[in-house]
Amino acid sequence: MAGINLRARTAIPVVTSTVLVSLTAGCTHGRAPATPFPHRTGTTSSPGEAVARARGIDLTVTHAVAHLDRAGDGTLTMTVRNDDGVPEHLGMVATPDSGRGTLVGGKSAKGNGMLDTAGILLLDGTGVTFGGDGPRVLLRHARGVTARHTLPVVLQFGVAGLVRIQARVTRD
């Protein structure tokens, strides 16, 4: 009897995690998402850009580009501007079909763009460029590139929450 309870207790977090991953990553099957941003963010009209503004949240993502090879491997470059009034962290990057980006810290051992347990640090009043010597997002087997040559991406921030963006795609 104790073994059944242990298995049930173990299964609940696994199922919950699987459901959350599925909801976060989504899958567009070549269509644009029905709602481009969570309810508390603003909207933008061009691929590669997103604005998240609400009480205590002021975050801007620009120049988002997924540099992918034919296998879907590559990097996500972008600039993130944090004017929240508090430090922010990029904790997760998701792509369709349960894809995940790997966060890599920048050259700075401490400060803006560094990787810590909460993710990539984004200090208030600053912009961080992902790519080059800065922090990076590595993509592996990314799927879901649309007919418009964009990749739906979900960025999870500690304060701003989920921000959805259509990153432009270039084939390397």
Coordinates of C-alpha atoms in Angstrom, one line a residue:
M1 CA 0.0 0.0 0.0
A2 CA 2.8 2.4 0.8
G3 CA 4.4 1.8 -2.6
I4 CA 1.2 2.9 -4.3
N5 CA 1.1 6.2 -2.4
L6 CA 4.7 6.9 -3.2
R7 CA 4.1 6.3 -6.9
A8 CA 1.0 8.5 -6.8
R9 CA 2.9 11.3 -5.0
T10 CA 5.7 11.0 -7.6
A11 CA 3.4 11.0 -10.6
I12 CA 1.6 14.2 -9.6
P13 CA 4.6 16.5 -10.0
V14 CA 5.7 14.8 -13.2
V15 CA 2.2 15.2 -14.7
T16 CA 2.0 18.8 -13.5
S17 CA 5.4 19.6 -15.0
T18 CA 4.5 18.0 -18.3
V19 CA 1.3 20.0 -18.6
L20 CA 3.1 23.3 -17.7
V21 CA 5.8 22.6 -20.3
S22 CA 3.1 21.9 -23.0
L23 CA 1.2 25.0 -22.1
T24 CA 4.3 27.2 -22.0
A25 CA 5.9 26.0 -25.3
G26 CA 2.7 25.7 -27.3
C27 CA 2.7 24.5 -30.9
T28 CA 1.5 26.7 -33.8
H29 CA 1.7 24.2 -36.7
G30 CA 2.6 27.1 -39.0
R31 CA 0.0 29.6 -37.6
A32 CA 0.6 32.6 -35.6
P33 CA -0.4 32.3 -31.9
A34 CA -4.0 33.4 -31.2
T35 CA -2.8 35.8 -28.5
P36 CA 0.7 37.2 -29.1
F37 CA 1.2 38.2 -25.5
P38 CA -0.1 37.5 -22.0
H39 CA -3.0 39.8 -21.0
R40 CA -0.8 42.2 -19.1
T41 CA 1.6 43.1 -21.9
G42 CA 1.4 45.5 -24.8
T43 CA 1.4 44.5 -28.4
T44 CA 3.8 45.1 -31.3
S45 CA 3.2 44.8 -35.0
S46 CA 6.6 43.6 -36.3
P47 CA 8.4 40.3 -35.9
G48 CA 11.4 40.3 -33.6
E49 CA 9.9 42.8 -31.2
A50 CA 7.8 42.7 -28.0
V51 CA 6.8 45.1 -25.3
A52 CA 5.7 44.1 -21.8
R53 CA 4.1 47.0 -19.8
A54 CA 1.9 47.0 -16.8
R55 CA 2.1 48.2 -13.3
G56 CA 5.7 47.7 -12.2
I57 CA 6.6 46.1 -15.6
D58 CA 8.5 47.8 -18.4
L59 CA 10.4 45.4 -20.5
T60 CA 11.2 45.7 -24.2
V61 CA 12.6 42.9 -26.5
T62 CA 14.0 44.0 -29.9
H63 CA 15.9 42.5 -32.8
A64 CA 15.0 38.9 -31.9
V65 CA 16.5 36.6 -34.5
A66 CA 16.8 32.8 -34.5
H67 CA 19.9 31.8 -36.4
L68 CA 19.3 28.2 -37.4
D69 CA 20.9 25.6 -39.5
R70 CA 18.8 22.9 -41.4
A71 CA 18.6 20.7 -38.3
G72 CA 17.1 23.6 -36.2
D73 CA 20.3 24.1 -34.2
G74 CA 21.6 27.6 -33.6
T75 CA 21.2 30.7 -31.4
L76 CA 18.6 33.3 -30.5
T77 CA 20.0 36.8 -30.6
M78 CA 18.0 39.8 -29.2
T79 CA 18.3 42.9 -27.1
V80 CA 16.3 43.1 -23.8
R81 CA 15.8 46.4 -22.1
N82 CA 14.7 46.4 -18.5
D83 CA 13.1 49.5 -17.0
D84 CA 11.0 47.7 -14.4
G85 CA 12.6 49.5 -11.4
V86 CA 14.0 46.2 -10.1
P87 CA 16.5 43.7 -11.4
E88 CA 14.9 41.1 -13.8
H89 CA 16.0 37.6 -14.8
L90 CA 15.4 35.7 -18.0
G91 CA 14.8 32.2 -16.6
M92 CA 13.6 30.1 -19.6
V93 CA 13.2 30.2 -23.4
A94 CA 10.7 27.8 -25.0
T95 CA 9.9 27.0 -28.7
P96 CA 7.2 24.9 -30.2
D97 CA 7.0 21.1 -29.7
S98 CA 8.5 21.4 -26.2
G99 CA 11.7 22.9 -27.4
R100 CA 13.9 24.7 -24.9
G101 CA 16.8 27.2 -25.2
T102 CA 19.9 26.7 -23.2
L103 CA 20.9 29.9 -21.3
V104 CA 24.6 30.7 -21.3
G105 CA 26.0 33.7 -19.3
G106 CA 28.0 36.5 -20.8
K107 CA 31.7 37.2 -20.1
S108 CA 30.8 39.3 -17.0
A109 CA 31.3 37.1 -14.0
K110 CA 29.1 39.5 -12.0
G111 CA 26.5 41.9 -13.1
N112 CA 24.5 42.5 -16.2
G113 CA 24.2 39.4 -18.4
M114 CA 25.6 36.9 -15.9
L115 CA 24.0 33.6 -15.4
D116 CA 22.9 32.7 -11.9
T117 CA 20.4 30.2 -10.4
A118 CA 17.5 32.5 -11.4
G119 CA 18.7 32.9 -15.0
I120 CA 20.3 35.7 -16.9
L121 CA 20.5 38.9 -14.8
L122 CA 19.1 42.0 -16.4
L123 CA 19.8 45.0 -14.2
D124 CA 17.2 47.9 -14.0
G125 CA 17.7 50.7 -16.5
T126 CA 19.9 48.7 -18.8
G127 CA 19.8 46.8 -22.0
V128 CA 21.4 43.4 -22.5
T129 CA 22.3 42.1 -26.0
F130 CA 22.2 38.3 -26.3
G131 CA 24.8 37.0 -28.7
G132 CA 28.5 37.8 -29.3
D133 CA 30.3 38.4 -26.0
G134 CA 27.0 38.8 -24.1
P135 CA 24.8 36.1 -22.8
R136 CA 23.5 33.6 -25.3
V137 CA 20.5 31.4 -25.9
L138 CA 21.4 28.1 -27.7
L139 CA 18.7 26.4 -29.6
R140 CA 18.7 22.7 -30.4
H141 CA 16.4 21.0 -32.9
A142 CA 14.0 24.0 -32.9
R143 CA 10.8 23.3 -34.8
G144 CA 7.8 25.4 -35.7
V145 CA 9.2 27.9 -38.2
T146 CA 6.2 29.6 -39.8
A147 CA 5.6 30.3 -43.5
R148 CA 6.6 33.9 -42.7
H149 CA 10.0 32.7 -41.6
T150 CA 9.4 33.4 -37.9
L151 CA 9.8 31.2 -34.9
P152 CA 7.3 31.5 -32.0
V153 CA 9.3 31.9 -28.8
V154 CA 8.2 32.3 -25.2
L155 CA 10.5 34.1 -22.8
Q156 CA 9.9 33.6 -19.1
F157 CA 11.0 36.5 -16.9
G158 CA 11.0 36.6 -13.1
V159 CA 9.0 39.8 -12.8
A160 CA 7.4 40.4 -16.2
G161 CA 6.3 36.7 -16.5
L162 CA 5.8 35.2 -19.9
V163 CA 6.5 37.2 -23.0
R164 CA 5.7 35.8 -26.4
I165 CA 7.6 36.9 -29.5
Q166 CA 7.9 35.9 -33.1
A167 CA 11.7 35.8 -33.7
R168 CA 12.7 36.3 -37.3
V169 CA 14.6 33.2 -38.7
T170 CA 17.8 33.2 -40.7
R171 CA 19.3 30.0 -42.0
D172 CA 23.0 29.7 -41.4

